[in-house]
mmCIF file of C-alpha atoms in Angstrom:
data_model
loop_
_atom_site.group_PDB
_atom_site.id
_atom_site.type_symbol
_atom_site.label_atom_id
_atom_site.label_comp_id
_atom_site.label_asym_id
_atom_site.label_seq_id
_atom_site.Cartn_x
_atom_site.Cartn_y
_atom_site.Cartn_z
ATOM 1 C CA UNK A 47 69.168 162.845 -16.491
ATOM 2 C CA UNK A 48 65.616 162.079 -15.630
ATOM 3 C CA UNK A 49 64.617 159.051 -14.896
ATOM 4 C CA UNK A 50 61.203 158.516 -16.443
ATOM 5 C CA UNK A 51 63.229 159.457 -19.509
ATOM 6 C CA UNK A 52 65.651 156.629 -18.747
ATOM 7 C CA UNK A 53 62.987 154.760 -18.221
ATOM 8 C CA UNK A 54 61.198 154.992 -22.184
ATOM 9 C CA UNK A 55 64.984 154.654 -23.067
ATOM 10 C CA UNK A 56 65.031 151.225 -21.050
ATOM 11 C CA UNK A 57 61.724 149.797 -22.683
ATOM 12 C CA UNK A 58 62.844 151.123 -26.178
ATOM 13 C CA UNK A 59 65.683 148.724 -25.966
ATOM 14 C CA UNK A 60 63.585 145.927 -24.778
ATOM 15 C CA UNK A 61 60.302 146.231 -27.204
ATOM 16 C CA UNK A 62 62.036 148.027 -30.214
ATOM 17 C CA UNK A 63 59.542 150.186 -30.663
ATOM 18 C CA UNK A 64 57.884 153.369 -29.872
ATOM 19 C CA UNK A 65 54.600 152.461 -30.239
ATOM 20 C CA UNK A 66 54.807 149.472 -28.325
ATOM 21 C CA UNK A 67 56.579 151.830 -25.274
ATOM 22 C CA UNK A 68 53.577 154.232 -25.781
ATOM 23 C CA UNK A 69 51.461 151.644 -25.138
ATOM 24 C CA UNK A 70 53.128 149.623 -22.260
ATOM 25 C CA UNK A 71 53.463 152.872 -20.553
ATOM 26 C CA UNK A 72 50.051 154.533 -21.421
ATOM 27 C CA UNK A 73 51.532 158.240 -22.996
ATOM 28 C CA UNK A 74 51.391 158.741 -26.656
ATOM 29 C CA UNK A 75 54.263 158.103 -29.328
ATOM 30 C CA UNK A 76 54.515 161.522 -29.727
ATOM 31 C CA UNK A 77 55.337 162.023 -25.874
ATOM 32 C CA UNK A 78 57.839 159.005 -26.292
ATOM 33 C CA UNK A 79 59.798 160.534 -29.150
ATOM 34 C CA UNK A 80 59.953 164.205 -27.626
ATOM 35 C CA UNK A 81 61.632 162.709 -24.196
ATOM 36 C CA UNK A 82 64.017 160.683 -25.999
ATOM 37 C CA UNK A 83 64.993 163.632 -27.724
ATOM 38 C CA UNK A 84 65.395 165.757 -24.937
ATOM 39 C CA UNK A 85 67.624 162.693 -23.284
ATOM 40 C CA UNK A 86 69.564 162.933 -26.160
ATOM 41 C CA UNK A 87 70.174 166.863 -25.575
ATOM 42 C CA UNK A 88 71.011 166.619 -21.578
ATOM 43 C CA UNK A 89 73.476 163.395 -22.601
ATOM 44 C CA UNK A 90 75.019 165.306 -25.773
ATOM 45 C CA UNK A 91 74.890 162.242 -28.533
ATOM 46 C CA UNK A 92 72.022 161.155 -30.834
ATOM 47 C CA UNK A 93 70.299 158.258 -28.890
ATOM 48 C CA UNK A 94 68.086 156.804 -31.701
ATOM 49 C CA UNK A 95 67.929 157.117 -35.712
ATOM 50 C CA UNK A 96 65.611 155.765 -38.685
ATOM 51 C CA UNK A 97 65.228 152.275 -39.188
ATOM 52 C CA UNK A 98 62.779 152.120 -42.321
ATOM 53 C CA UNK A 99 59.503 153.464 -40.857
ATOM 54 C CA UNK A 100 60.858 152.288 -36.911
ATOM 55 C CA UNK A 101 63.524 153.758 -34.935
ATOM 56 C CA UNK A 102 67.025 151.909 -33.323
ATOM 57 C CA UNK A 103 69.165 152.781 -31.025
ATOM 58 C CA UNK A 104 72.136 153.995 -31.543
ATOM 59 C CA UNK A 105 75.815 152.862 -30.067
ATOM 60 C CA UNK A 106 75.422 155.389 -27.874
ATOM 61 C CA UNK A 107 71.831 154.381 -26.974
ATOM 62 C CA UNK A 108 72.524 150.918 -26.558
ATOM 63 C CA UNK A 109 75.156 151.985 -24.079
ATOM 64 C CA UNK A 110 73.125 154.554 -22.275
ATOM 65 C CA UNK A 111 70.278 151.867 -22.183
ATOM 66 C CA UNK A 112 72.918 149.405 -20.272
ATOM 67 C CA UNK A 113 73.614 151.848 -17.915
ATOM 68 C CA UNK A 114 69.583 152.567 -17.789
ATOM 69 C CA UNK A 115 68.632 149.119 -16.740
ATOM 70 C CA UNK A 116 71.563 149.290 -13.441
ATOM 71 C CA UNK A 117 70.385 152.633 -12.991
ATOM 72 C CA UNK A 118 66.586 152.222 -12.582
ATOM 73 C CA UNK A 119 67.416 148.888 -10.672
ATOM 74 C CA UNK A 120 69.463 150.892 -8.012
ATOM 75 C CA UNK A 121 66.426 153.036 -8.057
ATOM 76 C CA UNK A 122 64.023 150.426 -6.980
ATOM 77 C CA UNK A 123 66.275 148.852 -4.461
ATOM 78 C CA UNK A 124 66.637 152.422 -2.288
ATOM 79 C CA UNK A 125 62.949 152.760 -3.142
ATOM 80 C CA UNK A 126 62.679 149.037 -1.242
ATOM 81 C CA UNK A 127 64.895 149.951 1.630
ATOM 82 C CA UNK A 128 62.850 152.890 2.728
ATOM 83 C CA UNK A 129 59.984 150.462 3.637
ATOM 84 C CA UNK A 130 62.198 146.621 4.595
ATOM 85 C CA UNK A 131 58.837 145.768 6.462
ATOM 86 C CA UNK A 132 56.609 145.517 3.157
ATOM 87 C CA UNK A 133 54.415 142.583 3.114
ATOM 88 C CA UNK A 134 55.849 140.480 0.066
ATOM 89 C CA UNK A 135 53.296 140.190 -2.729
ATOM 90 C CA UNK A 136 53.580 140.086 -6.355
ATOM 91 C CA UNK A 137 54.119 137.453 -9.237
ATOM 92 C CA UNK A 138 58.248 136.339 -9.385
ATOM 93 C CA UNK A 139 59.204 134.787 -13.065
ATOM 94 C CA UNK A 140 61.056 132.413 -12.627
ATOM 95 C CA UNK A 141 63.620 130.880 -15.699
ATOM 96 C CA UNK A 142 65.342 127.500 -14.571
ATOM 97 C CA UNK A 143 66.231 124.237 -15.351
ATOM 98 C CA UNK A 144 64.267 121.757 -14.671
ATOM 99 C CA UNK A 145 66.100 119.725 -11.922
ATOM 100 C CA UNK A 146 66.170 123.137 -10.234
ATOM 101 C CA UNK A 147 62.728 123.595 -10.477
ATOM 102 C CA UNK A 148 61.511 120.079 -9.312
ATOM 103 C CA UNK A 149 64.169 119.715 -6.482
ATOM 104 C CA UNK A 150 64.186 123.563 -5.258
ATOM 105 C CA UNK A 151 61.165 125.652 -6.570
ATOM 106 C CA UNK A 152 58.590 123.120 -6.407
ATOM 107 C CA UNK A 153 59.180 122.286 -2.884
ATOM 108 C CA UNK A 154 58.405 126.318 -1.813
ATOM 109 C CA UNK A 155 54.400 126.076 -3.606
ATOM 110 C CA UNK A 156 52.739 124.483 -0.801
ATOM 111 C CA UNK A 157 54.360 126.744 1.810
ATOM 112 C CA UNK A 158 53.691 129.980 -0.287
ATOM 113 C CA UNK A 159 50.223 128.758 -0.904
ATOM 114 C CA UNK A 160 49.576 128.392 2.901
ATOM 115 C CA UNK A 161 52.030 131.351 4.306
ATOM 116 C CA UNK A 162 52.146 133.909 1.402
ATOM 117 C CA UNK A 163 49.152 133.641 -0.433
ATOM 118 C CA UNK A 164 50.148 137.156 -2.084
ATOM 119 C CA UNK A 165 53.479 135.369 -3.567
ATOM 120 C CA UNK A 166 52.752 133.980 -6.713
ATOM 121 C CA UNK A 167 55.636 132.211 -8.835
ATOM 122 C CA UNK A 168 55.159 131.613 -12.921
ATOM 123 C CA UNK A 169 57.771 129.093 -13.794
ATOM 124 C CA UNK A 170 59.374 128.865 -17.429
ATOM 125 C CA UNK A 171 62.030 125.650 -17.421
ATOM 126 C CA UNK A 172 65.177 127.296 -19.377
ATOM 127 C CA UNK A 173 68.521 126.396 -20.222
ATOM 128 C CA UNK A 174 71.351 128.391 -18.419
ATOM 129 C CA UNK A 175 71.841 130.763 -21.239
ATOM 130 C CA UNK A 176 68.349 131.100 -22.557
ATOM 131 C CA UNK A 177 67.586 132.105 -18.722
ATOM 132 C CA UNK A 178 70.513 134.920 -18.615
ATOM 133 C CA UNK A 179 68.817 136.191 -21.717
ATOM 134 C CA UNK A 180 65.933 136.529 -19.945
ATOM 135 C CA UNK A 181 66.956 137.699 -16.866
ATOM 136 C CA UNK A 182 68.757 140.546 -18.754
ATOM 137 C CA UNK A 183 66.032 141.325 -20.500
ATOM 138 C CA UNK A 184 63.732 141.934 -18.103
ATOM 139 C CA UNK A 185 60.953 139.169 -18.367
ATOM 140 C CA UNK A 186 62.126 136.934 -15.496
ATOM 141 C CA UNK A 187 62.897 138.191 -12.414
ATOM 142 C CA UNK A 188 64.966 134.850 -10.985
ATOM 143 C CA UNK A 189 67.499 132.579 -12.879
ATOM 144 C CA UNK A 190 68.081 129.516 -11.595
ATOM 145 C CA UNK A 191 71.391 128.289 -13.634
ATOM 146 C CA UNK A 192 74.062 125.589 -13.103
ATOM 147 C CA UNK A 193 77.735 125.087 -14.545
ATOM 148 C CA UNK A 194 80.138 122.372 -13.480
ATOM 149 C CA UNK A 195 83.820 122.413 -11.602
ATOM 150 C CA UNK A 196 85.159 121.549 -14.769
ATOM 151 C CA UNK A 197 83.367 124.318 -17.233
ATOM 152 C CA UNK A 198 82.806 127.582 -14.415
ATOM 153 C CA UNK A 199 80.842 129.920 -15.668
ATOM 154 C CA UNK A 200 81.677 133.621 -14.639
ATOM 155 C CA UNK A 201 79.065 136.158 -13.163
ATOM 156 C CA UNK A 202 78.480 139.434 -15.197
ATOM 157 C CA UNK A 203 78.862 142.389 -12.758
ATOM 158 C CA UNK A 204 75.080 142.987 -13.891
ATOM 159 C CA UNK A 205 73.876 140.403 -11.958
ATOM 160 C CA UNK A 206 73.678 138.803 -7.962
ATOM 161 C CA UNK A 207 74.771 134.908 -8.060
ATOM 162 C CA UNK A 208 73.956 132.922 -4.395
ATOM 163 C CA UNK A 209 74.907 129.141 -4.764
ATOM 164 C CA UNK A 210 72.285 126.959 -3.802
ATOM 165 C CA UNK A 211 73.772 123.262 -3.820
ATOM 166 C CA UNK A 212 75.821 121.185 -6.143
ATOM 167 C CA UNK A 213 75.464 117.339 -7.278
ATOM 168 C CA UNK A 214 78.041 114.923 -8.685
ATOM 169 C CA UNK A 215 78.069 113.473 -12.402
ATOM 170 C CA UNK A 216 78.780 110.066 -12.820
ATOM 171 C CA UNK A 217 79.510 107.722 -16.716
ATOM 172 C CA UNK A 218 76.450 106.107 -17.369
ATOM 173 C CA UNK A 219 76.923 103.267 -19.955
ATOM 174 C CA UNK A 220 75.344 100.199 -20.559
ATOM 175 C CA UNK A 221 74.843 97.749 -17.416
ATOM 176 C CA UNK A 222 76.467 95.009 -19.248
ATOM 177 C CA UNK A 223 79.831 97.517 -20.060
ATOM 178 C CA UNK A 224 83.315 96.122 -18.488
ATOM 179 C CA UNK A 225 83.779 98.632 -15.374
ATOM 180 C CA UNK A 226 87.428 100.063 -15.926
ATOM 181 C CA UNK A 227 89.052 101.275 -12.351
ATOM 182 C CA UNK A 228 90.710 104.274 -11.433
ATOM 183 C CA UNK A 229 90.292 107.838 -11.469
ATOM 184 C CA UNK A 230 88.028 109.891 -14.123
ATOM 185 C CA UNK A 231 90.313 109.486 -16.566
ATOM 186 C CA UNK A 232 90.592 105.953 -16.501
ATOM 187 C CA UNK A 233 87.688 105.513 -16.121
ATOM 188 C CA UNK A 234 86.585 107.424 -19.453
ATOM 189 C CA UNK A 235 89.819 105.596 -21.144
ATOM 190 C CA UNK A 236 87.843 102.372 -21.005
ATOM 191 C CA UNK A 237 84.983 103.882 -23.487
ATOM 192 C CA UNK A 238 87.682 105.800 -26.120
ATOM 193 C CA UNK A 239 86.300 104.039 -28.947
ATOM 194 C CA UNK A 240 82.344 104.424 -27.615
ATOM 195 C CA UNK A 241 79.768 107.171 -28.698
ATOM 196 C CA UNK A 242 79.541 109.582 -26.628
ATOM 197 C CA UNK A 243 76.194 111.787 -25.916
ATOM 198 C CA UNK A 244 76.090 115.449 -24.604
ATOM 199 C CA UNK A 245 73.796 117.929 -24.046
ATOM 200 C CA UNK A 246 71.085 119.108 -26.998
ATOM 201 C CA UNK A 247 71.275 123.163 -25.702
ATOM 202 C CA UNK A 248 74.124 123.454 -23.501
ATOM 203 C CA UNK A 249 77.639 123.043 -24.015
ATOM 204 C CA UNK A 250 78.600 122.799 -19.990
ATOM 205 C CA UNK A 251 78.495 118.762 -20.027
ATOM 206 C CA UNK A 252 79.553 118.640 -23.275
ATOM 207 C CA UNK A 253 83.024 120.868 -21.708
ATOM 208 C CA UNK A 254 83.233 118.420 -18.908
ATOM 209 C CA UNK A 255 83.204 115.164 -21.498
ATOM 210 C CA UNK A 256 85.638 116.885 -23.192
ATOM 211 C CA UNK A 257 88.126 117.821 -20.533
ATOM 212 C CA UNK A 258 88.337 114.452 -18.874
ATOM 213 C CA UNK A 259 88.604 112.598 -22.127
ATOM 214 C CA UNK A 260 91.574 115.436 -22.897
ATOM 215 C CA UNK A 261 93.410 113.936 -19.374
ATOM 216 C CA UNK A 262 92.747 110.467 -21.127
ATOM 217 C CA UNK A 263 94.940 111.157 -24.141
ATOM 218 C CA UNK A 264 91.983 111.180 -26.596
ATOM 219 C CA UNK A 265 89.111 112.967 -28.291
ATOM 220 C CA UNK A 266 85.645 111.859 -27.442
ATOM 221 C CA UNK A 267 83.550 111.014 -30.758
ATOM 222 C CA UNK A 268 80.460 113.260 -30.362
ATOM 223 C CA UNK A 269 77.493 111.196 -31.722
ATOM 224 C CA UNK A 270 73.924 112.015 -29.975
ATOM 225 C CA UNK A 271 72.650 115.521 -28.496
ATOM 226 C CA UNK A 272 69.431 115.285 -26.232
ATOM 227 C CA UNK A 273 68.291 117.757 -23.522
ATOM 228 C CA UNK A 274 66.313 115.043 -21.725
ATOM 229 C CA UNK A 275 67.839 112.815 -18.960
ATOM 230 C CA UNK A 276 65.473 110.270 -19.709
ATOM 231 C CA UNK A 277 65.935 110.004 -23.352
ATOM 232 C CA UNK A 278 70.159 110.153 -22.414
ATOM 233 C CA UNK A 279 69.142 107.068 -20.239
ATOM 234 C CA UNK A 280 67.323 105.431 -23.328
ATOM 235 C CA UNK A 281 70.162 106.011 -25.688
ATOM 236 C CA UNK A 282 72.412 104.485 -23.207
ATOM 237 C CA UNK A 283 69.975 101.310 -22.951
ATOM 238 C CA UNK A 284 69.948 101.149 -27.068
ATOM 239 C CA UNK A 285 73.387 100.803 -26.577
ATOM 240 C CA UNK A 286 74.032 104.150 -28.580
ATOM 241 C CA UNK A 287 76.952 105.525 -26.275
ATOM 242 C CA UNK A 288 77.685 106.966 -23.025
ATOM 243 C CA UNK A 289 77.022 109.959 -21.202
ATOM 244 C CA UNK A 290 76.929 112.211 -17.997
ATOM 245 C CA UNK A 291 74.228 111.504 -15.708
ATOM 246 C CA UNK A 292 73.087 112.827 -12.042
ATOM 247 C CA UNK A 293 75.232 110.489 -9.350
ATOM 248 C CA UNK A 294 71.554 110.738 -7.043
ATOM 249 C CA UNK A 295 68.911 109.887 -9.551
ATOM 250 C CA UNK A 296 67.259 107.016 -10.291
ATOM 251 C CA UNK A 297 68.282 105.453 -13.370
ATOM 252 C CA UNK A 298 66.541 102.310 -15.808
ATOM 253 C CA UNK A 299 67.213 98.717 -15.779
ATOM 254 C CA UNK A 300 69.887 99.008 -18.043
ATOM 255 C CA UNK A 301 72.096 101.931 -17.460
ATOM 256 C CA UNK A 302 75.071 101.255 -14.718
ATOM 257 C CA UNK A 303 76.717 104.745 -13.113
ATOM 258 C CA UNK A 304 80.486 104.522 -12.753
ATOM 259 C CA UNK A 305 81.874 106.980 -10.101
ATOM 260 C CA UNK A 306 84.209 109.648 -11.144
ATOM 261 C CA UNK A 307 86.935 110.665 -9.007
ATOM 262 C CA UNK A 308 90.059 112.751 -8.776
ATOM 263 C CA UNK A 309 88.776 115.191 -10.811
ATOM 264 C CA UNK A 310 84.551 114.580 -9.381
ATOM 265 C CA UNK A 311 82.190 116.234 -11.795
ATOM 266 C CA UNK A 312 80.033 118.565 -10.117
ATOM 267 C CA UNK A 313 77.104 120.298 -11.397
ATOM 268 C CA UNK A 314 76.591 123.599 -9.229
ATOM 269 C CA UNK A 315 72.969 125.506 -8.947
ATOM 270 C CA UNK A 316 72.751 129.275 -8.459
ATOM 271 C CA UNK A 317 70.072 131.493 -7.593
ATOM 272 C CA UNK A 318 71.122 134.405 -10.044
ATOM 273 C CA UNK A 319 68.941 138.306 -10.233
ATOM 274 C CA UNK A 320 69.878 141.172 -11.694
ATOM 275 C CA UNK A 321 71.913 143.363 -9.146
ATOM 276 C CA UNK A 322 70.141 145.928 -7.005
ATOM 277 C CA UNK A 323 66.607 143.653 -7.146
ATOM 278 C CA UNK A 324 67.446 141.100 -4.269
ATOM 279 C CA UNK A 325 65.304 143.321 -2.140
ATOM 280 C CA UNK A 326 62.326 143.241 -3.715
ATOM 281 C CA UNK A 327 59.843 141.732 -1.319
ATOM 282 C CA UNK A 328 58.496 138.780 -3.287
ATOM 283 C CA UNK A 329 61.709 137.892 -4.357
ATOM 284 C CA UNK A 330 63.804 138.651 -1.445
ATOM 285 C CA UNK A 331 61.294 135.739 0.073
ATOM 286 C CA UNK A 332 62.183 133.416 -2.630
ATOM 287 C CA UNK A 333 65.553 133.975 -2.114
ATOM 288 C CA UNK A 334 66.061 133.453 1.476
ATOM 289 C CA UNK A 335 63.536 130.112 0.623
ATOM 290 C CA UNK A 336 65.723 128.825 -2.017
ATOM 291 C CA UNK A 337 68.889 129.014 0.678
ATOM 292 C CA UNK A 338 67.759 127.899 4.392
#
């Protein structure tokens, strides 16, 4: 199989259209469409058919266009090896959440600024599954994801996962709340009856609230959804419920942290990239940033 024909195959998948690969790769559509169809000759299936006045891809397409994207990646990585010494330069995308980005991106723009000028990071604050989506589509080239002890995520063979650091979760409730004692599950046995607020788009905490509450014989009544810590913090201060919260942030006047133990909640960070890209210059410096 060639690979430039892998290649329009790849960014068929990704824009959906021939036109737009024609134009992201400067040929015509008529050059496009002829390639694919020899593909589809030297692979033996049909690799595309009509959609209305567009194309799709096929089953077989999608599949071949799976194995495309591992493919072209391997590609680029022996392409990288022949020359280890390159100066790193280039833009890395970057899709993370945002305590990730303030406590482990952030810190890197002052010394890239001063030491590798050519480095240039564009930084989109994500979710962990909006960033996977991403990342496996092409249009970031670093993920930086969490899960928790309590709700692992597994890697997809696709993709390279390097921890970077993990942080404990503790109860916040309201400051003037009766402090049970005891391990996690006592401690959540003291707020059965309480609203409970979890995460607006990611079900991770949400896992972790339920799991504990599971080990204290009941089910936690799910009343409030917000992505933002500070508007979690708020709601706790209304006195709207409880929720998870960061063990080493600050929190308001209000809001009172009560350890969890025996199980801890920890929220774990990961420096995730598609497989075979790690050595990319620019991002092979981000990398080894993120992790000394």
């Amino acid at each position: 199989m060639d690979l430039r024909r892998l290649r329009l195959l790849r960014e068929l998948a990704r824009l959906g259209s021939m036109r737009q690969v024609a134009e992201e790769l400067h040929v015509t559509t008529s050059t496009v469409s002829q390639q694919l169809a020899v593909l589809a000759r030297e692979v033996g299936a049909e690799l595309i058919e009509p959609d209305g006045r567009r194309v799709r891809l096929t089953p077989a397409g999608r599949r071949l266009a799976a194995h495309a994207v591992t493919i072209l990646a391997a590609v680029d990585a022996a392409r990288l090896d022949l020359d280890p010494a390159a100066e790193p330069s280039g833009e890395v995308r970057v899709a993370g959440f945002a305590t990730a980005v303030r406590r482990s991106l952030l810190p890197l723009t002052a010394r890239l600024a001063a030491d590798r000028p050519g480095v240039r990071l564009r930084i989109h604050e994500h979710e962990p599954a909006e960033a996977y989506a991403l990342l496996g589509t092409d249009d970031v080239d670093l993920a930086l994801v969490y899960d928790y002890n309590l709700a692992p995520t597994p890697f997809d063979s696709a993709v390279q996962a390097t921890p970077l650091w993990s942080a404990a979760w503790h109860l916040g409730v309201p400051s003037g709340s009766t402090a049970p004692t005891g391990d996690a599950a006592a401690v959540f046995a003291g707020f059965r009856d309480a609203d409970w607020i979890v995460n607006s788009r990611n079900v991770a905490d949400e896992v972790v609230v339920r799991t504990i509450a599971s080990m204290a014989g009941f089910t936690p009544r799910i009343a409030h959804r917000a992505d933002s810590l500070e508007l979690v913090q708020d709601l706790i201060v209304a006195g709207l419920g409880v929720g998870l919260l960061p063990a080493d942030q600050l929190t308001l006047p209000g809001v009172r942290l009560l350890p969890l133990t025996g199980p801890e909640a920890l929220l774990r960070a990961y420096a995730v990239v598609r497989r075979g890209r790690a050595a990319w210059p620019p991002l092979a410096l981000i990398l080894d940033q993120l992790t000394t």
